XYZ file of C-alpha atoms in Angstrom:
717
model
C 10.356 24.924 -4.864
C 11.008 28.351 -6.481
C 11.771 29.935 -3.182
C 14.062 26.973 -2.305
C 16.194 27.669 -5.313
C 15.138 24.808 -7.364
C 15.897 25.085 -11.072
C 13.945 22.329 -12.657
C 10.354 22.603 -11.115
C 7.766 20.101 -12.359
C 4.266 20.993 -13.305
C 1.286 18.769 -14.108
C 2.062 16.802 -11.032
C -0.931 18.083 -8.986
C -3.942 15.746 -9.558
C -7.539 15.706 -8.448
C -7.281 11.931 -8.302
C -4.149 10.508 -9.820
C -1.677 10.951 -12.648
C -2.749 7.886 -14.701
C -6.417 8.871 -14.586
C -5.286 12.474 -15.774
C -3.513 10.717 -18.747
C -6.628 8.627 -19.519
C -8.537 11.963 -19.467
C -5.940 13.604 -21.662
C -6.251 10.700 -24.151
C -9.993 10.785 -24.102
C -9.964 7.045 -23.207
C -13.327 7.162 -21.283
C -15.001 3.821 -21.139
C -18.413 3.910 -22.959
C -20.513 3.221 -19.749
C -19.849 6.768 -18.564
C -21.816 8.184 -21.563
C -19.112 10.886 -22.254
C -19.971 12.588 -25.548
C -16.492 14.110 -26.441
C -15.270 17.633 -25.693
C -13.189 18.711 -22.698
C -13.610 16.158 -19.890
C -15.292 17.704 -16.890
C -15.189 16.713 -13.213
C -18.458 14.755 -13.515
C -16.869 12.273 -16.039
C -13.578 12.334 -14.295
C -14.955 11.424 -10.903
C -17.368 8.909 -12.193
C -14.429 7.127 -13.698
C -12.501 7.353 -10.295
C -15.524 6.594 -7.990
C -18.465 5.265 -9.926
C -21.809 6.960 -9.855
C -25.284 6.097 -8.968
C -25.759 4.003 -12.178
C -22.244 2.733 -13.105
C -19.341 1.291 -11.165
C -15.803 2.902 -10.912
C -12.834 1.628 -12.961
C -10.497 -0.589 -11.022
C -8.078 0.847 -8.741
C -4.569 -0.731 -7.900
C -1.210 -0.005 -6.197
C 1.139 2.376 -7.863
C 4.326 -0.007 -8.129
C 5.274 -0.920 -4.574
C 3.982 2.282 -2.867
C 0.928 2.847 -0.853
C -0.337 5.149 -3.564
C -2.981 4.005 -6.039
C -4.029 4.548 -9.589
C -7.158 4.006 -11.769
C -6.348 1.278 -14.200
C -7.246 2.322 -17.933
C -9.551 0.004 -19.695
C -8.348 -0.269 -23.373
C -9.043 -2.294 -26.443
C -8.912 -2.061 -30.228
C -12.032 0.076 -30.526
C -11.135 2.896 -28.146
C -11.337 6.278 -29.996
C -8.567 8.370 -28.521
C -8.798 12.288 -28.694
C -7.181 15.117 -26.978
C -9.788 15.715 -24.231
C -8.123 17.435 -21.228
C -5.877 20.426 -21.601
C -4.695 20.204 -17.849
C -0.937 19.918 -18.462
C -0.949 23.128 -20.790
C -3.251 25.051 -18.401
C -1.051 24.409 -15.465
C 2.212 25.169 -17.360
C 0.627 28.575 -18.244
C -0.554 29.096 -14.792
C 2.964 28.705 -13.361
C 4.424 30.775 -16.074
C 2.123 33.607 -15.332
C 3.513 33.549 -11.718
C 6.948 33.828 -13.116
C 7.987 30.203 -12.783
C 8.982 28.325 -15.930
C 8.269 24.594 -15.230
C 8.962 21.154 -16.605
C 5.651 19.674 -17.467
C 5.565 15.868 -16.365
C 3.640 13.119 -18.073
C 3.166 9.460 -17.567
C 5.162 8.199 -20.569
C 3.176 6.603 -23.398
C 4.743 3.220 -23.095
C 4.328 2.948 -19.326
C 0.814 4.172 -19.738
C -0.113 1.222 -21.885
C 1.906 -1.237 -19.803
C 0.003 -0.198 -16.675
C -3.459 -0.585 -18.500
C -5.664 -3.682 -18.869
C -7.919 -5.046 -21.568
C -11.465 -3.603 -21.173
C -14.347 -5.986 -20.417
C -15.121 -7.923 -23.444
C -11.734 -7.549 -25.050
C -9.499 -10.631 -25.390
C -7.316 -11.120 -22.318
C -4.470 -11.722 -24.750
C -5.040 -8.307 -26.540
C -1.590 -6.465 -27.001
C -1.942 -3.084 -25.408
C 1.210 -1.937 -26.795
C -0.540 -2.166 -30.305
C -2.343 0.991 -29.358
C 0.912 3.031 -29.309
C 0.296 4.463 -32.755
C -3.206 5.618 -31.728
C -1.998 7.604 -28.604
C 1.287 9.109 -29.876
C -0.546 11.695 -32.126
C -2.280 13.030 -28.902
C 1.081 13.257 -27.051
C 2.228 15.184 -30.107
C -0.642 17.653 -30.031
C 0.086 18.372 -26.204
C 3.839 18.796 -26.954
C 3.029 21.300 -29.783
C 0.777 23.365 -27.412
C 3.494 23.380 -24.691
C 6.146 24.458 -27.191
C 3.776 27.287 -28.282
C 3.286 28.320 -24.461
C 7.060 28.565 -24.238
C 8.059 25.281 -22.637
C 11.675 24.310 -23.068
C 11.904 21.114 -20.991
C 9.400 18.199 -20.851
C 9.581 15.031 -18.677
C 8.132 11.557 -19.356
C 7.928 9.194 -16.469
C 8.684 5.651 -17.732
C 8.969 3.844 -14.384
C 7.981 0.563 -15.897
C 11.539 0.329 -17.079
C 12.554 -0.937 -13.607
C 10.375 -3.953 -14.054
C 11.085 -7.284 -15.638
C 10.424 -6.440 -19.351
C 10.551 -8.672 -22.353
C 12.457 -7.646 -25.512
C 9.336 -6.628 -27.511
C 8.294 -4.348 -24.583
C 11.652 -2.629 -24.639
C 11.426 -2.174 -28.398
C 8.227 -0.197 -27.832
C 10.221 2.434 -25.948
C 12.623 2.978 -28.922
C 9.579 2.980 -31.330
C 7.627 5.565 -29.282
C 10.508 7.965 -28.717
C 11.636 7.741 -32.388
C 8.174 8.647 -33.308
C 8.079 11.622 -30.844
C 11.649 12.877 -31.945
C 10.500 15.477 -34.416
C 7.598 16.692 -32.268
C 10.026 17.260 -29.489
C 12.721 19.022 -31.590
C 13.749 22.245 -29.740
C 12.712 20.761 -26.338
C 14.939 19.248 -23.872
C 13.346 15.772 -23.081
C 13.884 13.909 -19.675
C 12.908 10.290 -19.313
C 12.495 9.507 -15.598
C 12.659 6.134 -13.809
C 12.170 5.346 -10.143
C 11.667 2.854 -7.228
C 14.321 0.340 -8.221
C 17.413 -0.488 -10.246
C 17.104 -0.233 -13.949
C 18.110 -3.807 -15.332
C 21.063 -3.715 -17.785
C 19.015 -4.350 -20.887
C 16.528 -1.644 -20.062
C 19.353 0.783 -19.277
C 20.733 0.169 -22.656
C 17.452 0.761 -24.292
C 16.780 3.860 -22.095
C 20.118 5.575 -22.565
C 20.008 5.196 -26.417
C 16.464 6.629 -26.887
C 16.508 9.121 -29.718
C 15.785 12.786 -29.025
C 16.148 12.442 -25.233
C 18.510 14.862 -23.422
C 18.607 13.474 -19.948
C 17.703 10.650 -17.504
C 16.496 10.304 -14.089
C 17.585 7.509 -11.800
C 16.601 6.499 -8.299
C 20.054 6.183 -6.610
C 18.444 5.443 -3.228
C 16.654 2.249 -4.174
C 18.682 1.570 -7.327
C 22.253 1.183 -6.054
C 23.089 -1.212 -8.762
C 22.232 1.371 -11.436
C 25.277 3.287 -10.304
C 27.636 0.700 -11.749
C 25.784 1.008 -15.090
C 26.163 4.784 -15.020
C 29.784 4.525 -14.241
C 30.455 1.916 -17.051
C 28.128 3.223 -19.788
C 26.268 6.514 -19.309
C 26.191 8.264 -22.767
C 28.323 11.321 -23.140
C 26.686 14.778 -23.482
C 23.430 13.793 -21.728
C 22.028 15.184 -18.575
C 22.025 12.836 -15.428
C 19.259 13.726 -12.865
C 20.711 11.978 -9.850
C 18.008 10.989 -7.456
C 20.093 11.037 -4.226
C 17.400 12.540 -1.833
C 14.899 9.788 -0.802
C 11.430 10.781 -1.996
C 9.692 7.745 -0.237
C 10.991 8.195 3.337
C 11.115 10.920 6.037
C 14.828 10.711 7.051
C 17.174 13.590 6.716
C 19.683 12.974 3.850
C 23.267 12.164 4.911
C 24.632 15.066 3.074
C 28.290 14.140 3.271
C 27.670 10.681 1.680
C 25.416 12.239 -1.069
C 27.931 14.902 -1.712
C 30.795 12.420 -2.233
C 28.473 10.260 -4.539
C 27.635 13.380 -6.530
C 31.302 14.370 -6.922
C 32.079 10.891 -8.299
C 29.140 11.145 -10.771
C 30.507 14.660 -11.808
C 33.685 12.987 -12.942
C 31.657 10.779 -15.260
C 29.074 13.081 -16.741
C 30.621 16.538 -16.380
C 29.739 19.525 -14.089
C 27.236 21.069 -16.435
C 25.453 17.887 -17.094
C 24.844 16.793 -13.499
C 21.646 17.754 -11.766
C 20.755 16.933 -8.175
C 17.307 15.504 -7.717
C 14.973 13.464 -5.378
C 14.797 9.722 -6.101
C 11.003 10.026 -7.158
C 8.105 12.377 -6.778
C 7.712 13.652 -3.228
C 4.103 12.582 -3.353
C 5.086 9.638 -1.263
C 6.440 11.533 1.771
C 4.828 13.977 4.335
C 4.449 17.598 3.444
C 6.473 19.800 5.882
C 8.235 19.324 9.179
C 7.040 22.886 10.334
C 3.590 21.385 11.103
C 4.984 19.015 13.677
C 4.590 20.703 16.993
C 4.537 17.641 19.214
C 7.629 15.726 18.010
C 10.571 16.170 20.281
C 13.441 18.168 18.920
C 15.910 15.179 18.905
C 13.718 13.094 16.690
C 12.671 16.093 14.610
C 16.444 16.734 13.787
C 16.628 13.327 12.262
C 13.655 14.026 9.698
C 13.127 15.753 6.520
C 9.580 16.028 4.921
C 9.048 17.218 1.325
C 9.600 20.865 2.100
C 12.990 20.024 3.743
C 13.909 17.700 1.009
C 13.783 20.399 -1.704
C 16.195 22.446 0.547
C 18.516 19.439 0.770
C 18.524 19.148 -2.970
C 19.386 22.791 -3.361
C 22.116 22.601 -0.622
C 23.684 19.711 -2.504
C 23.526 21.360 -5.849
C 25.178 24.468 -4.398
C 27.933 22.356 -2.776
C 28.574 20.578 -6.098
C 28.960 24.039 -7.716
C 31.441 25.001 -4.909
C 29.167 27.069 -2.734
C 28.845 24.714 0.233
C 26.655 26.102 3.146
C 29.063 24.912 5.929
C 26.552 25.715 8.743
C 23.799 23.814 7.015
C 26.253 20.752 6.387
C 27.542 20.689 10.001
C 23.994 20.798 11.555
C 23.148 17.876 9.255
C 26.323 15.914 10.297
C 25.441 16.476 13.996
C 21.962 15.250 13.549
C 23.268 12.243 11.687
C 25.701 11.464 14.561
C 22.997 11.901 17.196
C 20.850 9.356 15.406
C 23.604 6.906 15.246
C 24.460 7.140 18.933
C 21.057 7.800 20.497
C 20.290 5.371 23.334
C 16.595 5.710 22.137
C 17.582 3.968 19.049
C 19.211 0.853 20.249
C 17.878 -1.746 22.805
C 20.617 -4.418 23.553
C 18.009 -6.951 24.584
C 15.974 -6.659 21.558
C 18.944 -6.965 19.355
C 20.013 -10.090 21.217
C 16.446 -11.543 20.956
C 16.317 -10.896 17.175
C 19.760 -12.313 16.511
C 18.743 -15.486 18.401
C 16.024 -16.155 15.821
C 18.528 -17.221 13.247
C 18.800 -20.871 12.687
C 15.129 -21.906 13.313
C 12.214 -21.474 10.871
C 9.700 -21.317 13.759
C 7.019 -23.792 12.789
C 4.219 -25.082 15.226
C 5.166 -28.744 16.028
C 1.966 -30.326 14.860
C 0.665 -30.111 11.243
C -2.338 -28.148 10.438
C -4.944 -30.935 10.016
C -4.121 -32.428 13.408
C -4.349 -28.906 14.862
C -7.730 -28.262 13.368
C -9.060 -31.520 14.810
C -7.790 -30.533 18.249
C -9.412 -27.080 17.795
C -12.791 -28.469 16.699
C -12.977 -30.641 19.850
C -12.602 -27.453 21.880
C -14.583 -24.985 19.855
C -17.281 -27.321 18.578
C -18.228 -25.266 15.589
C -20.855 -26.141 12.909
C -19.677 -26.729 9.390
C -19.435 -23.570 7.290
C -18.756 -21.480 10.553
C -19.532 -17.837 10.351
C -17.401 -14.981 11.562
C -16.519 -11.299 10.667
C -13.175 -9.978 10.060
C -12.866 -7.644 13.172
C -14.125 -4.025 13.128
C -17.838 -2.996 13.544
C -19.180 0.451 12.426
C -17.283 3.323 14.033
C -20.163 5.719 14.736
C -19.857 9.526 15.119
C -20.538 9.064 18.932
C -17.745 6.435 19.194
C -15.127 8.816 17.501
C -16.241 11.619 19.662
C -15.629 9.378 22.849
C -12.020 8.601 21.648
C -11.290 12.147 20.636
C -12.447 13.416 24.024
C -10.420 10.899 25.980
C -7.361 11.782 23.897
C -7.967 15.609 24.667
C -8.462 14.535 28.363
C -11.999 16.001 28.421
C -13.305 12.656 29.916
C -11.766 10.455 32.540
C -10.245 7.051 31.824
C -13.243 5.591 33.835
C -15.788 7.337 31.614
C -13.862 6.192 28.524
C -13.665 2.526 29.702
C -17.290 2.545 30.546
C -18.268 3.920 27.071
C -16.192 1.420 25.213
C -17.375 -1.382 27.332
C -20.998 -0.455 26.553
C -20.055 -0.418 22.742
C -18.459 -3.934 22.973
C -21.581 -5.243 24.679
C -23.663 -3.970 21.963
C -21.691 -5.535 19.313
C -21.435 -8.942 21.207
C -25.319 -8.917 21.794
C -25.848 -8.154 18.068
C -23.645 -11.063 16.904
C -25.394 -13.333 19.403
C -28.771 -12.353 18.114
C -27.537 -12.862 14.508
C -26.203 -16.302 15.668
C -22.760 -15.707 14.323
C -20.381 -18.589 15.539
C -16.939 -16.914 16.207
C -17.406 -13.306 17.602
C -15.315 -10.143 17.582
C -15.265 -7.250 19.972
C -15.671 -4.668 17.112
C -12.411 -2.719 17.847
C -14.232 0.382 19.179
C -11.057 1.458 21.141
C -8.995 1.601 17.811
C -8.291 4.477 15.466
C -6.253 2.610 12.830
C -4.964 -1.003 12.725
C -1.308 0.095 12.630
C -1.289 3.310 14.758
C -3.156 1.583 17.548
C -0.273 -0.841 18.080
C 2.506 1.522 17.185
C 1.240 3.892 19.914
C 1.889 1.007 22.315
C 5.292 -0.256 21.186
C 8.588 1.420 21.912
C 10.703 2.478 18.911
C 7.672 4.308 17.229
C 6.988 8.076 16.898
C 3.835 9.697 15.620
C 3.272 12.829 13.624
C 0.383 15.278 13.968
C 0.144 16.117 10.251
C 2.391 13.613 8.456
C -0.326 12.775 6.000
C 0.441 11.033 2.680
C -1.988 10.622 -0.263
C -3.109 7.046 -0.830
C -5.790 7.846 -3.416
C -8.154 10.633 -4.435
C -8.538 12.702 -1.305
C -7.829 9.617 1.006
C -4.603 10.133 3.010
C -2.787 7.946 5.482
C -0.562 8.944 8.354
C 2.372 6.413 8.650
C 4.072 6.034 12.155
C 7.769 6.476 12.102
C 9.879 3.398 13.255
C 12.924 5.047 14.483
C 14.526 2.625 16.855
C 14.463 -1.041 18.067
C 10.858 -2.271 18.660
C 9.627 -3.844 21.787
C 6.328 -4.193 23.666
C 6.462 -2.655 27.301
C 3.079 -4.171 28.216
C 0.070 -5.938 26.970
C -1.747 -3.987 24.386
C -5.209 -5.817 23.693
C -5.548 -8.279 26.543
C -7.753 -5.974 28.593
C -10.399 -5.474 25.911
C -10.394 -9.002 24.446
C -10.819 -10.572 27.987
C -13.543 -8.120 28.814
C -15.351 -9.165 25.576
C -14.877 -12.960 26.178
C -16.582 -12.603 29.531
C -19.772 -11.365 27.841
C -20.214 -14.459 25.825
C -19.919 -18.240 25.842
C -18.971 -18.178 22.177
C -15.338 -17.996 21.081
C -14.126 -14.397 20.952
C -11.238 -13.629 18.565
C -8.350 -11.628 19.840
C -7.413 -9.153 17.115
C -3.827 -8.096 16.176
C -2.103 -6.587 13.266
C 0.909 -8.738 11.861
C 4.358 -7.662 11.810
C 4.759 -7.259 7.997
C 1.775 -5.072 7.754
C 2.909 -2.839 10.666
C 6.242 -2.597 8.736
C 4.798 -1.958 5.255
C 2.513 0.733 6.560
C 5.085 2.716 8.363
C 8.066 4.902 7.564
C 10.758 2.479 8.425
C 14.290 3.189 9.751
C 16.927 3.122 7.069
C 19.917 2.270 9.256
C 19.304 -1.545 9.300
C 17.609 -4.057 6.772
C 13.867 -3.989 6.741
C 13.730 -7.726 7.765
C 15.672 -6.985 10.964
C 12.929 -4.465 11.884
C 10.191 -6.948 10.914
C 11.565 -9.697 13.161
C 11.664 -7.228 16.164
C 7.982 -6.390 15.500
C 7.206 -10.125 15.155
C 8.751 -10.772 18.715
C 6.661 -8.003 20.172
C 3.471 -9.436 18.594
C 4.642 -12.960 19.711
C 4.478 -11.619 23.493
C 0.996 -10.431 22.873
C -0.284 -13.592 21.259
C 0.962 -15.631 24.161
C -0.517 -13.100 26.745
C -3.933 -13.490 25.047
C -3.697 -17.187 25.124
C -2.942 -17.071 28.829
C -6.098 -14.847 29.329
C -8.228 -17.619 27.909
C -8.636 -16.312 24.262
C -8.733 -19.551 22.073
C -8.995 -17.812 18.608
C -6.426 -15.173 17.689
C -6.450 -13.305 14.375
C -3.097 -11.758 13.182
C -3.881 -9.621 10.126
C -1.427 -9.457 7.207
C -3.323 -7.101 5.077
C -0.138 -5.726 3.388
C 2.030 -8.788 2.834
C 1.713 -8.719 -0.780
C 2.274 -4.982 -0.888
C 5.963 -5.296 0.117
C 6.662 -7.589 -2.800
C 9.830 -6.253 -4.584
C 9.322 -5.056 -8.225
C 11.616 -7.654 -9.708
C 10.989 -11.453 -9.619
C 14.588 -12.155 -8.753
C 13.989 -10.481 -5.266
C 10.674 -12.088 -4.473
C 11.972 -15.236 -2.794
C 14.081 -13.469 -0.241
C 11.276 -11.066 0.678
C 8.600 -13.716 1.096
C 10.858 -15.838 2.988
C 11.451 -13.387 5.751
C 7.901 -11.962 5.710
C 6.273 -15.399 6.137
C 8.915 -16.324 8.711
C 8.018 -13.096 10.733
C 4.385 -14.238 10.751
C 5.259 -17.778 11.952
C 7.373 -16.341 14.759
C 4.281 -14.501 16.238
C 2.364 -17.711 16.962
C 5.039 -20.526 17.197
C 4.470 -20.751 20.984
C 0.815 -21.378 21.188
C -1.039 -24.714 22.067
C -2.462 -26.867 19.295
C -5.925 -26.084 20.483
C -5.445 -22.160 19.976
C -6.700 -21.418 16.487
C -4.629 -18.763 14.637
C -6.443 -16.822 11.898
C -4.932 -14.329 9.565
C -6.753 -11.898 7.096
C -5.455 -10.435 3.896
C -6.751 -7.837 1.738
C -7.189 -8.798 -1.941
C -4.127 -8.404 -4.097
C -3.297 -11.035 -6.636
C -2.587 -14.040 -4.496
C -2.243 -16.302 -7.264
C 1.457 -15.844 -7.649
C 2.196 -16.203 -3.859
C -0.380 -18.825 -2.752
C 2.496 -21.102 -1.749
C 3.907 -18.526 0.616
C 0.407 -18.075 2.033
C 0.263 -21.846 2.586
C 3.767 -21.527 4.102
C 2.366 -19.104 6.776
C 0.886 -22.072 8.332
C -2.112 -20.367 9.827
C -5.021 -22.489 10.940
C -7.599 -20.194 9.067
C -7.213 -17.602 6.367
C -9.925 -15.161 5.514
C -9.390 -13.366 2.238
C -10.964 -10.339 0.464
C -12.393 -11.966 -2.725
C -15.767 -10.503 -3.771
C -14.392 -7.721 -5.873
C -11.971 -9.908 -7.829
C -14.450 -11.983 -9.832
C -13.308 -14.818 -7.621
C -9.924 -14.883 -9.432
C -8.691 -16.368 -6.102
C -10.741 -19.572 -6.384
C -9.121 -20.198 -9.657
C -5.881 -21.117 -7.778
C -7.650 -23.874 -5.948
C -9.342 -25.054 -9.228
C -5.907 -25.449 -10.631
C -5.078 -27.971 -8.188
C -3.226 -26.103 -5.388
C -3.717 -28.315 -2.333
C -4.815 -26.382 0.660
C -5.570 -28.070 3.958
C -6.095 -25.173 6.405
C -9.441 -23.399 6.983
C -10.353 -20.622 4.456
C -12.836 -17.834 4.230
C -13.019 -16.068 0.899
C -15.187 -13.031 1.503
C -18.796 -13.502 0.600
C -19.612 -9.879 0.077
C -18.085 -6.533 -0.652
C -17.923 -4.347 2.475
C -16.525 -1.279 0.449
C -20.010 -0.731 -0.978
C -23.148 0.245 0.853
C -25.013 -2.329 -1.147
C -26.736 -5.055 0.892
C -26.205 -8.508 -0.671
C -29.236 -10.780 -0.881
C -29.264 -14.213 0.889
C -29.517 -15.869 -2.592
C -26.369 -14.181 -3.792
C -24.376 -15.185 -0.856
C -25.744 -18.722 -1.061
C -24.706 -18.865 -4.663
C -21.252 -17.535 -3.984
C -20.579 -20.070 -1.228
C -21.923 -22.827 -3.433
C -19.337 -21.785 -6.092
C -16.656 -22.038 -3.406
C -17.819 -25.550 -2.331
C -17.199 -26.694 -5.829
C -13.500 -26.180 -5.302
C -12.980 -26.386 -1.474
C -13.615 -29.070 1.026
C -16.782 -28.502 3.142
C -14.835 -29.021 6.360
C -12.488 -26.160 5.680
C -14.699 -23.443 4.304
C -15.725 -20.400 6.518
C -18.282 -17.865 5.613
C -17.469 -14.249 6.355
C -17.552 -10.703 4.795
C -14.537 -9.369 2.893
C -13.029 -7.026 5.357
C -13.698 -5.237 8.570
C -16.976 -3.348 8.841
C -15.602 -0.050 10.292
C -16.508 2.167 7.421
C -20.210 0.915 7.114
C -23.352 1.950 8.881
C -25.432 -0.309 11.251
C -28.348 -0.121 8.823
C -26.232 -1.740 6.137
C -24.346 -4.172 8.420
C -27.257 -5.715 10.333
C -29.246 -7.036 7.127
C -26.002 -7.981 5.270
C -24.830 -10.232 8.222
C -28.402 -11.587 8.700
C -28.482 -12.706 4.997
C -24.995 -14.194 5.432
C -25.917 -16.301 8.446
C -29.168 -17.334 6.782
C -27.341 -18.434 3.757
C -24.833 -20.544 5.793
C -27.640 -22.251 7.634
C -29.571 -23.044 4.355
C -26.358 -24.480 2.996
C -25.768 -26.603 6.228
C -29.255 -27.988 5.811
C -28.904 -28.787 2.120
C -25.465 -30.488 2.843
C -26.970 -32.529 5.691
C -29.898 -33.671 3.527
C -27.555 -34.489 0.701
C -25.704 -36.885 2.938
């Protein structure tokens, strides 16, 4: 950043796990189960909180707003003894200073920290987390004092919760916190940053009148309505950090459009008070385009990763100051024009097919209970049928085969033979275990989105476009740059091969359109729902081809449906409407006897249960075991659900092997709220990350538990 000419360079943004956990460490808010005895928090305690250890479980992890990044949720209560226990922020400020770079230390703001926390186990659910403000502010003050002593002149507090729907008492907490910090911050310029969405009018009023604050950061990419508030009521004499360069996508900035926006803002806040910025942290985008040797030059010219984005920020800042780099701007304009006119981006027939979707809501003609009857006649399954979610362990050997095939070290014939053997092994194992509905184990797949993206047109793939998801886990999202279509069948070859190996039903396995969308970098030149409908049509073709090939059970995973939910309630209905509609498009054309499954990873379903019912799948399997069965409470509260449902009976994210009794009890609890004839028995999620030594006994216990329950139900009758 320093080399790129950036003036306000952040520090304390590097993390060994995530920024919220860093704040928990700074505040010494370590749950008692980790046996921390005070003093500076070391890696042992830090990583135990993040990942658990041999004797105690990790803290809960959840999504950071609506991104694919995660954070460790603080567990707080009235008895937590806060103390200044991690000097990371000051150490890193000093480290940069020793290198000649004066940085702006960045913190999760005190109010957002509390609003993102949860009451610890044993603390009343109704406990007011904001009541802890008085206990954490003294620690923030200690840190600020140390930073001042070290020579800091600017400091930034991220208060991104201001973009959510907040109540009046929550907004008051911001005013209280910053009034309290005002004297500690005297002599410092304080920035309060928001991102990911518009700041609502009331929150904008609270934010811009916070005492002792010199400047404010707004996301002007996702927060277009905030512009009106800035134009009508931005306080005079304050700095505006204008987030015009998208920190969450990989597209090159439209510099001409950004410059004209910045010039209009300059008229409002004044030249010396306007700072050009990214819309949010660059954590959410890929690192550097220089590492992409395989992307072709045309697509590459349309992109900007983090390293390119800081150059864009600097070029815009210089242009505002009257030192416009004409060559840089004209290269950018040429790339923007080439993207608009490229024949690779537009496919007339796809546009027509997507436009033709309007006016129908794409529902299967028969209702779900009649369909389940027709399917049962064909499939002849026992009550409490058993199945798994899709993937089986991906062994080192299997990864090697895929790698060698990709590198052309083995022939296609050798590759198919190796994968066929693996599928046969998985089918045999499931038959030995006496599972009712089988899967082929997905040995040919690297990733549930990439596998499909590689076979669809309109997608491009990076070699090194990694983005942090949590800790050291990264994902490599595909890039959707053009209209999406399916040139040929993607999974039929493997699914039919697997079905031929068994008389039992073999599930076809697909990733749904909403998940493909939410786990990709999506084109920004048309609304997201348009792209989603295009993907839905491509998956629809695949579903119909699987059905023609004799596959009678087809699973369309929508693991990330909830993830795309907008941050504000007012926008939920529109999103859920097109997301659920996209799912229905994929399977509207199948016969009543074809059973459509979907799978969802756990993520607070309770508020979207009606949308899930509206997906109109025949069977839904849901990750459930980690959530203390919060999910079942929805049905206890009287939500009527008539389709098949399989809440996960054990947690596949843990190497632990559940006992038969444990699974038996769990299913019994489910039977207390769900009808016997709709309940399925299955693990939480795919088994890809587990070892066979864990998978076999766990599935054996699962099938035994189901059989025992069938016998008990029969004798009760």
